[in-house]
mmCIF file of C-alpha atoms and ligand atoms in Angstrom:
data_model
loop_
_atom_site.group_PDB
_atom_site.id
_atom_site.type_symbol
_atom_site.label_atom_id
_atom_site.label_comp_id
_atom_site.label_asym_id
_atom_site.label_seq_id
_atom_site.Cartn_x
_atom_site.Cartn_y
_atom_site.Cartn_z
ATOM 1 C CA UNK A 1 9.362 24.451 -5.054
ATOM 2 C CA UNK A 2 6.780 21.693 -4.363
ATOM 3 C CA UNK A 3 4.479 22.049 -1.371
ATOM 4 C CA UNK A 4 3.795 19.047 0.250
ATOM 5 C CA UNK A 5 1.786 17.864 3.118
ATOM 6 C CA UNK A 6 3.919 15.693 5.570
ATOM 7 C CA UNK A 7 2.331 13.471 7.894
ATOM 8 C CA UNK A 8 4.926 12.031 10.264
ATOM 9 C CA UNK A 9 2.500 9.300 11.428
ATOM 10 C CA UNK A 10 3.211 7.234 15.124
ATOM 11 C CA UNK A 11 5.248 4.627 16.373
ATOM 12 C CA UNK A 12 8.533 4.457 13.935
ATOM 13 C CA UNK A 13 6.706 6.864 11.557
ATOM 14 C CA UNK A 14 8.226 10.071 12.933
ATOM 15 C CA UNK A 15 12.061 8.752 12.843
ATOM 16 C CA UNK A 16 11.864 7.263 9.475
ATOM 17 C CA UNK A 17 10.255 10.134 7.914
ATOM 18 C CA UNK A 18 13.091 12.566 9.443
ATOM 19 C CA UNK A 19 15.740 10.604 7.670
ATOM 20 C CA UNK A 20 13.462 9.882 4.717
ATOM 21 C CA UNK A 21 13.168 13.763 4.339
ATOM 22 C CA UNK A 22 16.730 14.651 4.648
ATOM 23 C CA UNK A 23 17.214 12.010 1.755
ATOM 24 C CA UNK A 24 14.577 13.680 -0.534
ATOM 25 C CA UNK A 25 16.246 17.202 0.090
ATOM 26 C CA UNK A 26 19.489 16.106 -0.844
ATOM 27 C CA UNK A 27 18.252 15.268 -4.131
ATOM 28 C CA UNK A 28 18.397 18.497 -5.052
ATOM 29 C CA UNK A 29 14.924 19.176 -5.952
ATOM 30 C CA UNK A 30 13.349 21.956 -3.294
ATOM 31 C CA UNK A 31 10.386 21.076 -1.171
ATOM 32 C CA UNK A 32 8.274 23.127 1.483
ATOM 33 C CA UNK A 33 6.779 20.668 3.688
ATOM 34 C CA UNK A 34 3.346 21.366 5.590
ATOM 35 C CA UNK A 35 3.994 19.237 8.648
ATOM 36 C CA UNK A 36 0.185 17.399 9.702
ATOM 37 C CA UNK A 37 0.219 15.309 12.785
ATOM 38 C CA UNK A 38 -2.430 12.423 12.688
ATOM 39 C CA UNK A 39 -2.598 9.261 14.523
ATOM 40 C CA UNK A 40 -2.980 7.889 18.217
ATOM 41 C CA UNK A 41 -1.354 10.992 19.567
ATOM 42 C CA UNK A 42 -3.539 13.167 17.806
ATOM 43 C CA UNK A 43 -6.182 11.071 19.155
ATOM 44 C CA UNK A 44 -5.331 11.514 22.386
ATOM 45 C CA UNK A 45 -5.083 15.470 22.122
ATOM 46 C CA UNK A 46 -7.539 16.246 20.323
ATOM 47 C CA UNK A 47 -10.032 13.343 20.454
ATOM 48 C CA UNK A 48 -9.895 12.806 16.520
ATOM 49 C CA UNK A 49 -6.915 11.121 15.185
ATOM 50 C CA UNK A 50 -7.325 12.294 11.454
ATOM 51 C CA UNK A 51 -8.426 16.100 12.050
ATOM 52 C CA UNK A 52 -10.050 18.016 8.985
ATOM 53 C CA UNK A 53 -6.789 20.168 8.782
ATOM 54 C CA UNK A 54 -5.024 17.143 7.371
ATOM 55 C CA UNK A 55 -7.360 16.404 4.862
ATOM 56 C CA UNK A 56 -7.723 20.131 3.988
ATOM 57 C CA UNK A 57 -3.967 20.539 3.888
ATOM 58 C CA UNK A 58 -4.276 17.322 1.392
ATOM 59 C CA UNK A 59 -6.611 18.643 -0.622
ATOM 60 C CA UNK A 60 -4.410 22.095 -1.104
ATOM 61 C CA UNK A 61 -1.273 20.415 -1.654
ATOM 62 C CA UNK A 62 -2.681 17.581 -4.003
ATOM 63 C CA UNK A 63 0.455 15.566 -2.581
ATOM 64 C CA UNK A 64 1.471 14.200 0.858
ATOM 65 C CA UNK A 65 3.899 11.681 1.933
ATOM 66 C CA UNK A 66 3.166 9.758 5.362
ATOM 67 C CA UNK A 67 4.677 7.566 7.695
ATOM 68 C CA UNK A 68 2.693 4.599 9.187
ATOM 69 C CA UNK A 69 0.124 5.099 11.550
ATOM 70 C CA UNK A 70 -1.326 2.743 14.581
ATOM 71 C CA UNK A 71 -4.906 1.401 14.206
ATOM 72 C CA UNK A 72 -6.131 0.097 17.798
ATOM 73 C CA UNK A 73 -7.289 -3.537 17.161
ATOM 74 C CA UNK A 74 -11.080 -4.279 17.943
ATOM 75 C CA UNK A 75 -12.211 -1.167 19.396
ATOM 76 C CA UNK A 76 -11.086 2.309 19.383
ATOM 77 C CA UNK A 77 -10.977 4.611 16.355
ATOM 78 C CA UNK A 78 -11.340 3.495 12.993
ATOM 79 C CA UNK A 79 -7.921 3.233 10.692
ATOM 80 C CA UNK A 80 -6.943 6.518 9.861
ATOM 81 C CA UNK A 81 -5.152 5.281 6.765
ATOM 82 C CA UNK A 82 -8.347 3.748 5.190
ATOM 83 C CA UNK A 83 -10.393 6.898 6.235
ATOM 84 C CA UNK A 84 -7.894 8.757 4.347
ATOM 85 C CA UNK A 85 -7.902 6.728 1.316
ATOM 86 C CA UNK A 86 -11.795 6.889 1.476
ATOM 87 C CA UNK A 87 -12.056 10.487 2.046
ATOM 88 C CA UNK A 88 -9.697 11.721 -0.726
ATOM 89 C CA UNK A 89 -10.716 9.152 -3.086
ATOM 90 C CA UNK A 90 -7.529 7.337 -3.569
ATOM 91 C CA UNK A 91 -8.573 4.317 -5.279
ATOM 92 C CA UNK A 92 -5.732 3.180 -6.300
ATOM 93 C CA UNK A 93 -2.833 1.701 -4.256
ATOM 94 C CA UNK A 94 0.244 1.098 -6.370
ATOM 95 C CA UNK A 95 2.638 -1.205 -4.876
ATOM 96 C CA UNK A 96 5.833 -2.204 -6.644
ATOM 97 C CA UNK A 97 7.856 -4.965 -5.135
ATOM 98 C CA UNK A 98 11.273 -5.397 -6.993
ATOM 99 C CA UNK A 99 14.474 -7.467 -5.837
ATOM 100 C CA UNK A 100 17.611 -5.352 -5.327
ATOM 101 C CA UNK A 101 20.749 -7.116 -5.832
ATOM 102 C CA UNK A 102 22.633 -7.482 -2.397
ATOM 103 C CA UNK A 103 19.009 -7.617 -0.443
ATOM 104 C CA UNK A 104 18.868 -10.852 1.492
ATOM 105 C CA UNK A 105 15.989 -12.768 -0.258
ATOM 106 C CA UNK A 106 15.271 -16.371 -1.431
ATOM 107 C CA UNK A 107 14.673 -14.917 -4.734
ATOM 108 C CA UNK A 108 16.524 -12.635 -7.390
ATOM 109 C CA UNK A 109 14.537 -11.898 -10.247
ATOM 110 C CA UNK A 110 10.948 -10.216 -8.884
ATOM 111 C CA UNK A 111 9.579 -7.352 -10.423
ATOM 112 C CA UNK A 112 5.894 -7.303 -9.399
ATOM 113 C CA UNK A 113 3.651 -4.070 -9.322
ATOM 114 C CA UNK A 114 0.452 -4.714 -7.290
ATOM 115 C CA UNK A 115 -2.386 -2.437 -8.046
ATOM 116 C CA UNK A 116 -4.865 -2.682 -4.798
ATOM 117 C CA UNK A 117 -8.417 -1.393 -4.834
ATOM 118 C CA UNK A 118 -8.424 1.213 -1.926
ATOM 119 C CA UNK A 119 -11.795 2.241 -0.939
ATOM 120 C CA UNK A 120 -14.442 -0.820 -1.239
ATOM 121 C CA UNK A 121 -14.508 -4.437 -0.307
ATOM 122 C CA UNK A 122 -14.612 -5.693 3.457
ATOM 123 C CA UNK A 123 -12.403 -2.369 4.189
ATOM 124 C CA UNK A 124 -15.532 0.027 3.171
ATOM 125 C CA UNK A 125 -16.164 0.098 6.936
ATOM 126 C CA UNK A 126 -19.667 -1.028 6.909
ATOM 127 C CA UNK A 127 -19.827 -3.115 10.088
ATOM 128 C CA UNK A 128 -22.565 -4.146 12.687
ATOM 129 C CA UNK A 129 -21.478 -5.145 16.154
ATOM 130 C CA UNK A 130 -22.800 -8.261 17.638
ATOM 131 C CA UNK A 131 -25.926 -7.605 19.190
ATOM 132 C CA UNK A 132 -26.454 -4.186 17.688
ATOM 133 C CA UNK A 133 -29.713 -3.059 16.101
ATOM 134 C CA UNK A 134 -27.964 -2.739 12.953
ATOM 135 C CA UNK A 135 -26.710 -6.815 13.242
ATOM 136 C CA UNK A 136 -30.355 -7.705 14.273
ATOM 137 C CA UNK A 137 -32.008 -5.944 11.477
ATOM 138 C CA UNK A 138 -29.397 -7.506 8.686
ATOM 139 C CA UNK A 139 -30.003 -11.017 10.323
ATOM 140 C CA UNK A 140 -33.483 -10.832 10.278
ATOM 141 C CA UNK A 141 -33.342 -9.531 6.421
ATOM 142 C CA UNK A 142 -31.086 -12.193 4.844
ATOM 143 C CA UNK A 143 -33.593 -14.749 6.910
ATOM 144 C CA UNK A 144 -36.610 -12.937 4.974
ATOM 145 C CA UNK A 145 -34.647 -12.572 1.733
ATOM 146 C CA UNK A 146 -32.739 -15.896 1.791
ATOM 147 C CA UNK A 147 -33.786 -18.233 4.230
ATOM 148 C CA UNK A 148 -30.465 -18.314 5.743
ATOM 149 C CA UNK A 149 -29.397 -18.377 9.193
ATOM 150 C CA UNK A 150 -27.085 -16.075 10.521
ATOM 151 C CA UNK A 151 -26.253 -17.080 14.352
ATOM 152 C CA UNK A 152 -27.618 -14.032 16.717
ATOM 153 C CA UNK A 153 -24.508 -13.790 18.188
ATOM 154 C CA UNK A 154 -22.551 -12.907 15.136
ATOM 155 C CA UNK A 155 -20.915 -9.518 13.937
ATOM 156 C CA UNK A 156 -21.097 -8.585 10.642
ATOM 157 C CA UNK A 157 -18.857 -6.786 8.133
ATOM 158 C CA UNK A 158 -20.328 -6.021 4.252
ATOM 159 C CA UNK A 159 -18.216 -6.680 1.460
ATOM 160 C CA UNK A 160 -19.209 -4.296 -1.598
ATOM 161 C CA UNK A 161 -17.804 -4.705 -4.689
ATOM 162 C CA UNK A 162 -18.773 -2.423 -7.547
ATOM 163 C CA UNK A 163 -18.500 -2.142 -11.404
ATOM 164 C CA UNK A 164 -17.648 1.413 -11.076
ATOM 165 C CA UNK A 165 -14.898 0.631 -8.432
ATOM 166 C CA UNK A 166 -13.556 -2.288 -10.276
ATOM 167 C CA UNK A 167 -13.379 -0.589 -13.595
ATOM 168 C CA UNK A 168 -11.192 2.017 -12.256
ATOM 169 C CA UNK A 169 -8.229 -0.137 -10.335
ATOM 170 C CA UNK A 170 -8.498 -2.398 -13.578
ATOM 171 C CA UNK A 171 -7.908 0.423 -15.931
ATOM 172 C CA UNK A 172 -5.326 1.977 -13.794
ATOM 173 C CA UNK A 173 -3.167 -1.443 -14.033
ATOM 174 C CA UNK A 174 -3.746 -1.515 -17.677
ATOM 175 C CA UNK A 175 -2.628 1.998 -18.233
ATOM 176 C CA UNK A 176 0.267 1.634 -15.930
ATOM 177 C CA UNK A 177 1.221 -1.766 -17.907
ATOM 178 C CA UNK A 178 0.966 0.129 -21.131
ATOM 179 C CA UNK A 179 3.020 3.352 -20.254
ATOM 180 C CA UNK A 180 5.903 0.885 -18.317
ATOM 181 C CA UNK A 181 5.731 -1.249 -21.115
ATOM 182 C CA UNK A 182 4.911 -4.094 -18.838
ATOM 183 C CA UNK A 183 3.530 -7.521 -20.365
ATOM 184 C CA UNK A 184 0.927 -9.126 -18.051
ATOM 185 C CA UNK A 185 -2.096 -8.251 -15.969
ATOM 186 C CA UNK A 186 -3.614 -10.777 -13.690
ATOM 187 C CA UNK A 187 -6.472 -10.162 -12.003
ATOM 188 C CA UNK A 188 -7.109 -11.589 -8.366
ATOM 189 C CA UNK A 189 -10.258 -13.182 -7.025
ATOM 190 C CA UNK A 190 -12.334 -15.857 -4.889
ATOM 191 C CA UNK A 191 -15.122 -15.883 -7.588
ATOM 192 C CA UNK A 192 -15.649 -19.607 -7.424
ATOM 193 C CA UNK A 193 -17.002 -18.952 -3.741
ATOM 194 C CA UNK A 194 -18.423 -15.229 -3.801
ATOM 195 C CA UNK A 195 -19.906 -14.970 -7.190
ATOM 196 C CA UNK A 196 -21.539 -11.598 -6.543
ATOM 197 C CA UNK A 197 -18.476 -9.944 -5.124
ATOM 198 C CA UNK A 198 -15.381 -11.254 -6.682
ATOM 199 C CA UNK A 199 -17.470 -12.871 -9.390
ATOM 200 C CA UNK A 200 -18.196 -9.181 -10.391
ATOM 201 C CA UNK A 201 -14.663 -8.225 -10.086
ATOM 202 C CA UNK A 202 -13.436 -10.934 -12.145
ATOM 203 C CA UNK A 203 -16.037 -10.240 -15.063
ATOM 204 C CA UNK A 204 -15.253 -6.592 -15.066
ATOM 205 C CA UNK A 205 -11.568 -7.344 -15.077
ATOM 206 C CA UNK A 206 -12.282 -9.494 -18.343
ATOM 207 C CA UNK A 207 -14.356 -6.479 -19.922
ATOM 208 C CA UNK A 208 -11.570 -3.788 -19.251
ATOM 209 C CA UNK A 209 -9.112 -6.189 -20.212
ATOM 210 C CA UNK A 210 -10.857 -6.279 -23.849
ATOM 211 C CA UNK A 211 -9.494 -2.247 -24.089
ATOM 212 C CA UNK A 212 -5.784 -3.423 -23.893
ATOM 213 C CA UNK A 213 -5.252 -6.129 -26.332
ATOM 214 C CA UNK A 214 -1.721 -5.427 -26.474
ATOM 215 C CA UNK A 215 -1.256 -6.447 -22.944
ATOM 216 C CA UNK A 216 -1.657 -10.226 -21.714
ATOM 217 C CA UNK A 217 -4.594 -11.009 -19.286
ATOM 218 C CA UNK A 218 -5.275 -14.083 -16.965
ATOM 219 C CA UNK A 219 -7.110 -14.335 -13.560
ATOM 220 C CA UNK A 220 -6.174 -16.253 -10.503
ATOM 221 C CA UNK A 221 -7.882 -17.340 -7.427
ATOM 222 C CA UNK A 222 -6.441 -15.974 -4.321
ATOM 223 C CA UNK A 223 -5.225 -19.139 -2.889
ATOM 224 C CA UNK A 224 -3.851 -20.618 -5.894
ATOM 225 C CA UNK A 225 -2.086 -16.947 -6.429
ATOM 226 C CA UNK A 226 -0.605 -17.280 -2.988
ATOM 227 C CA UNK A 227 1.057 -20.474 -3.770
ATOM 228 C CA UNK A 228 2.398 -19.376 -7.381
ATOM 229 C CA UNK A 229 3.695 -16.501 -6.078
ATOM 230 C CA UNK A 230 5.859 -18.242 -3.491
ATOM 231 C CA UNK A 231 6.949 -20.925 -5.957
ATOM 232 C CA UNK A 232 7.418 -19.025 -9.341
ATOM 233 C CA UNK A 233 7.122 -15.439 -8.608
ATOM 234 C CA UNK A 234 8.957 -14.404 -11.730
ATOM 235 C CA UNK A 235 5.763 -15.727 -13.701
ATOM 236 C CA UNK A 236 3.929 -12.476 -12.578
ATOM 237 C CA UNK A 237 4.223 -8.735 -13.460
ATOM 238 C CA UNK A 238 1.192 -6.717 -12.305
ATOM 239 C CA UNK A 239 -1.519 -7.988 -10.274
ATOM 240 C CA UNK A 240 -4.656 -6.179 -9.767
ATOM 241 C CA UNK A 241 -6.798 -7.428 -6.567
ATOM 242 C CA UNK A 242 -9.692 -6.146 -4.572
ATOM 243 C CA UNK A 243 -8.874 -4.513 -1.115
ATOM 244 C CA UNK A 244 -8.489 -7.402 1.294
ATOM 245 C CA UNK A 245 -6.359 -9.769 -0.904
ATOM 246 C CA UNK A 246 -4.247 -6.580 -1.960
ATOM 247 C CA UNK A 247 -3.720 -6.034 1.569
ATOM 248 C CA UNK A 248 -2.358 -9.701 2.258
ATOM 249 C CA UNK A 249 -0.808 -10.376 -1.010
ATOM 250 C CA UNK A 250 1.240 -6.922 -0.472
ATOM 251 C CA UNK A 251 3.067 -8.150 2.881
ATOM 252 C CA UNK A 252 3.689 -11.749 0.768
ATOM 253 C CA UNK A 253 4.847 -9.877 -2.087
ATOM 254 C CA UNK A 254 7.129 -7.913 0.338
ATOM 255 C CA UNK A 255 8.333 -10.891 2.035
ATOM 256 C CA UNK A 256 9.634 -11.949 -1.541
ATOM 257 C CA UNK A 257 11.830 -9.221 -1.986
ATOM 258 C CA UNK A 258 13.377 -8.987 1.693
ATOM 259 C CA UNK A 259 10.828 -7.675 3.601
ATOM 260 C CA UNK A 260 8.339 -4.871 4.766
ATOM 261 C CA UNK A 261 11.736 -2.557 4.946
ATOM 262 C CA UNK A 262 11.904 -2.527 1.002
ATOM 263 C CA UNK A 263 8.305 -2.462 0.133
ATOM 264 C CA UNK A 264 6.804 1.263 -0.905
ATOM 265 C CA UNK A 265 3.743 2.219 -2.020
ATOM 266 C CA UNK A 266 1.210 4.874 -3.366
ATOM 267 C CA UNK A 267 -1.928 5.858 -2.778
ATOM 268 C CA UNK A 268 -3.799 7.828 -6.363
ATOM 269 C CA UNK A 269 -6.907 9.097 -6.993
ATOM 270 C CA UNK A 270 -7.921 11.337 -10.033
ATOM 271 C CA UNK A 271 -6.828 14.713 -7.574
ATOM 272 C CA UNK A 272 -4.599 13.704 -4.786
ATOM 273 C CA UNK A 273 -1.753 11.267 -4.420
ATOM 274 C CA UNK A 274 -0.248 9.993 -0.970
ATOM 275 C CA UNK A 275 2.755 8.218 -0.809
ATOM 276 C CA UNK A 276 3.414 5.637 2.249
ATOM 277 C CA UNK A 277 5.259 2.682 2.921
ATOM 278 C CA UNK A 278 3.379 -0.924 2.714
ATOM 279 C CA UNK A 279 4.439 -1.530 6.380
ATOM 280 C CA UNK A 280 3.003 -0.180 9.599
ATOM 281 C CA UNK A 281 4.061 1.613 12.677
ATOM 282 C CA UNK A 282 6.109 -1.338 14.225
ATOM 283 C CA UNK A 283 5.482 0.141 17.541
ATOM 284 C CA UNK A 284 8.078 -2.560 19.481
ATOM 285 C CA UNK A 285 10.773 -0.364 17.528
ATOM 286 C CA UNK A 286 9.710 3.009 18.231
ATOM 287 C CA UNK A 287 12.301 5.557 19.136
ATOM 288 C CA UNK A 288 15.167 2.986 19.073
ATOM 289 C CA UNK A 289 16.570 4.754 15.638
ATOM 290 C CA UNK A 290 16.728 1.231 14.293
ATOM 291 C CA UNK A 291 13.948 0.078 11.760
ATOM 292 C CA UNK A 292 14.755 0.536 8.020
ATOM 293 C CA UNK A 293 13.643 4.024 6.585
ATOM 294 C CA UNK A 294 14.079 2.574 2.678
ATOM 295 C CA UNK A 295 10.187 1.782 2.292
ATOM 296 C CA UNK A 296 9.321 5.317 3.016
ATOM 297 C CA UNK A 297 12.476 6.339 0.654
ATOM 298 C CA UNK A 298 11.346 4.560 -1.974
ATOM 299 C CA UNK A 299 7.745 5.965 -1.922
ATOM 300 C CA UNK A 300 9.640 9.211 -2.059
ATOM 301 C CA UNK A 301 11.290 7.989 -5.381
ATOM 302 C CA UNK A 302 7.752 7.157 -6.515
ATOM 303 C CA UNK A 303 6.679 10.667 -5.359
ATOM 304 C CA UNK A 304 9.412 12.367 -7.506
ATOM 305 C CA UNK A 305 8.380 10.410 -10.601
ATOM 306 C CA UNK A 306 4.686 11.330 -9.785
ATOM 307 C CA UNK A 307 6.168 15.182 -9.740
ATOM 308 C CA UNK A 308 7.984 14.266 -13.197
ATOM 309 C CA UNK A 309 11.348 14.669 -11.494
ATOM 310 C CA UNK A 310 12.454 11.579 -13.383
ATOM 311 C CA UNK A 311 16.269 12.219 -13.229
ATOM 312 C CA UNK A 312 15.942 13.374 -9.238
ATOM 313 C CA UNK A 313 14.219 9.839 -9.068
ATOM 314 C CA UNK A 314 16.793 7.898 -11.206
ATOM 315 C CA UNK A 315 19.712 9.344 -9.157
ATOM 316 C CA UNK A 316 18.325 8.243 -5.803
ATOM 317 C CA UNK A 317 17.188 4.691 -7.100
ATOM 318 C CA UNK A 318 20.760 4.047 -8.276
ATOM 319 C CA UNK A 319 22.010 5.476 -4.778
ATOM 320 C CA UNK A 320 19.723 2.926 -2.923
ATOM 321 C CA UNK A 321 20.575 0.252 -5.444
ATOM 322 C CA UNK A 322 24.290 0.517 -4.608
ATOM 323 C CA UNK A 323 23.853 0.962 -0.979
ATOM 324 C CA UNK A 324 21.740 -2.357 -0.982
ATOM 325 C CA UNK A 325 24.512 -3.774 -2.785
ATOM 326 C CA UNK A 326 27.463 -2.889 -0.791
ATOM 327 C CA UNK A 327 25.304 -4.028 2.187
ATOM 328 C CA UNK A 328 27.350 -1.890 4.715
ATOM 329 C CA UNK A 329 25.266 0.796 5.347
ATOM 330 C CA UNK A 330 21.988 -0.900 6.174
ATOM 331 C CA UNK A 331 19.902 -1.376 9.096
ATOM 332 C CA UNK A 332 19.462 -4.733 11.114
ATOM 333 C CA UNK A 333 16.710 -6.232 8.992
ATOM 334 C CA UNK A 334 19.055 -6.231 5.989
ATOM 335 C CA UNK A 335 21.817 -8.075 7.360
ATOM 336 C CA UNK A 336 22.565 -11.547 7.412
ATOM 337 C CA UNK A 337 21.253 -11.663 10.982
ATOM 338 C CA UNK A 338 19.032 -9.267 12.979
ATOM 339 C CA UNK A 339 21.940 -9.339 15.609
ATOM 340 C CA UNK A 340 24.591 -8.216 13.485
ATOM 341 C CA UNK A 341 26.543 -5.728 15.088
ATOM 342 C CA UNK A 342 27.567 -3.861 11.803
ATOM 343 C CA UNK A 343 23.977 -2.890 11.304
ATOM 344 C CA UNK A 344 23.679 1.143 10.682
ATOM 345 C CA UNK A 345 20.445 3.029 12.656
ATOM 346 C CA UNK A 346 17.664 4.293 10.699
ATOM 347 C CA UNK A 347 19.336 8.050 10.638
ATOM 348 C CA UNK A 348 22.928 6.363 9.646
ATOM 349 C CA UNK A 349 21.192 4.425 6.650
ATOM 350 C CA UNK A 350 19.492 7.875 5.338
ATOM 351 C CA UNK A 351 23.288 9.755 5.701
ATOM 352 C CA UNK A 352 24.720 6.792 3.828
ATOM 353 C CA UNK A 353 22.263 7.143 0.912
ATOM 354 C CA UNK A 354 22.718 11.184 1.018
ATOM 355 C CA UNK A 355 26.564 10.587 0.857
ATOM 356 C CA UNK A 356 26.459 8.276 -2.066
ATOM 357 C CA UNK A 357 24.164 10.661 -4.025
ATOM 358 C CA UNK A 358 27.015 13.380 -3.821
HETATM 359 P P1 NAD B 1 3.900 -3.844 10.806
HETATM 360 O O1 NAD B 1 4.417 -3.402 9.431
HETATM 361 O O2 NAD B 1 4.077 -2.179 11.876
HETATM 362 O O3 NAD B 1 5.395 -4.510 11.369
HETATM 363 C C1 NAD B 1 5.444 -6.140 11.296
HETATM 364 C C2 NAD B 1 6.906 -6.204 11.446
HETATM 365 O O4 NAD B 1 7.559 -5.981 10.309
HETATM 366 C C3 NAD B 1 7.831 -5.501 12.465
HETATM 367 O O5 NAD B 1 7.417 -6.019 13.844
HETATM 368 C C4 NAD B 1 9.032 -5.626 12.116
HETATM 369 O O6 NAD B 1 9.690 -6.981 12.325
HETATM 370 C C5 NAD B 1 8.702 -5.480 10.586
HETATM 371 N N1 NAD B 1 8.718 -4.120 10.174
HETATM 372 C C6 NAD B 1 7.871 -3.338 9.772
HETATM 373 N N2 NAD B 1 8.374 -2.039 9.373
HETATM 374 C C7 NAD B 1 9.719 -2.220 9.345
HETATM 375 C C8 NAD B 1 10.769 -1.415 8.622
HETATM 376 N N3 NAD B 1 10.566 -0.363 8.214
HETATM 377 N N4 NAD B 1 11.974 -1.785 8.956
HETATM 378 C C9 NAD B 1 12.288 -3.302 9.529
HETATM 379 N N5 NAD B 1 11.231 -3.790 10.007
HETATM 380 C C10 NAD B 1 10.247 -3.567 9.484
HETATM 381 O O7 NAD B 1 2.915 -4.465 11.199
HETATM 382 P P2 NAD B 1 1.788 -4.387 12.628
HETATM 383 O O8 NAD B 1 2.780 -4.905 13.806
HETATM 384 O O9 NAD B 1 0.863 -5.445 12.107
HETATM 385 O O10 NAD B 1 1.437 -3.150 12.828
HETATM 386 C C11 NAD B 1 1.607 -2.119 13.505
HETATM 387 C C12 NAD B 1 0.407 -1.357 13.610
HETATM 388 O O11 NAD B 1 0.716 -0.322 12.384
HETATM 389 C C13 NAD B 1 -0.854 -1.414 13.446
HETATM 390 O O12 NAD B 1 -1.811 -0.461 14.406
HETATM 391 C C14 NAD B 1 -1.391 -1.633 12.163
HETATM 392 O O13 NAD B 1 -2.812 -0.980 12.265
HETATM 393 C C15 NAD B 1 -0.631 -0.270 11.523
HETATM 394 N N6 NAD B 1 -0.317 -0.347 10.115
HETATM 395 C C16 NAD B 1 -0.425 0.765 9.466
HETATM 396 C C17 NAD B 1 -0.225 0.900 8.004
HETATM 397 C C18 NAD B 1 -0.322 2.541 7.676
HETATM 398 O O14 NAD B 1 0.132 3.259 8.353
HETATM 399 N N7 NAD B 1 -0.281 2.639 6.449
HETATM 400 C C19 NAD B 1 0.252 -0.381 7.540
HETATM 401 C C20 NAD B 1 0.011 -1.465 8.026
HETATM 402 C C21 NAD B 1 -0.461 -1.697 9.563
#
């Protein structure tokens, strides 16, 4: 029996996780779910979108699976997702993007795994609001140190990238490559422009690559990487990226394999692991029992592998593959057109996967 923290999330999160949990239980692996709510509703009720009880529960159980959580744009609380990753030091965000036969996509041979650094970069959360004392002091300091003018009406976000942070994410990518018999790691950066942050990321990537002579290494500038991924994605295998590029390229890669409904993920640190889809809370579909539960279910396949439940993981993955191949019991986003009347609901798709596993 595995005790797992279950964070249903908000928006479409609760309906997706409810469907996913039924699927996980149908694998025959036994789970004891410790439900911990977080997000917008919890913020409204408890004044904190990520109360300590959630963190404590994950620290106790070591493993969590979560639905997406809304982050207000501009003002409001800080991203629960980012805070969770930083508090638990879940430095490695692993996002596999693989084409399943039958999925609606322009490509049929994609098998990428993204390693997104999860704790540093512009996501470090070190920001100074326009007009604040902090912004003013930084503007003065920059003027003093480098004689460069930052406009007085600027908001400022700091982009730290460290040797320590880069070493561990690049090593995680190479270790994964070795363990899973993958051929190549590509480090993605903009070192030509940001010489001391992205430049460091590149330099450390090159150093770490020397420890893995059995695996090919190359680097790509982020803009070129985007073009290459759209034009010839089959050339790429494992990508390792700083936080922001990792976020953006994750959605691009999801688009290559049929959309966000199919893109799972795991946030992994030395001690804890939190499994979650790449997609957000898709609030406009909240309560409609409409969106695709596969990304969370596929995150569960990753969780089963993490737990060492390989047979159950393969069985579930196979059942998912055959549902996609058949194309009948799939949600609207996987049908030829979004208004296809034969699309099934979130829970309907889970039922079909459960049936397929029997
Ligand atoms: P989103 O991923 O929620 O949705 C974008 C669009 O993608 C949707 O409108 C929908 O068309 C499609 N989509 C997403 N998930 C789908 C699914 N399961 N099935 C079918 N289609 C799906 O992105 P957004 O609208 O930019 O973000 C909404 C909220 O989610 C924001 O508050 C954002 O901050 C948050 N968010 C949370 C996480 C997380 O919890 N890890 C990740 C990304 C965004």
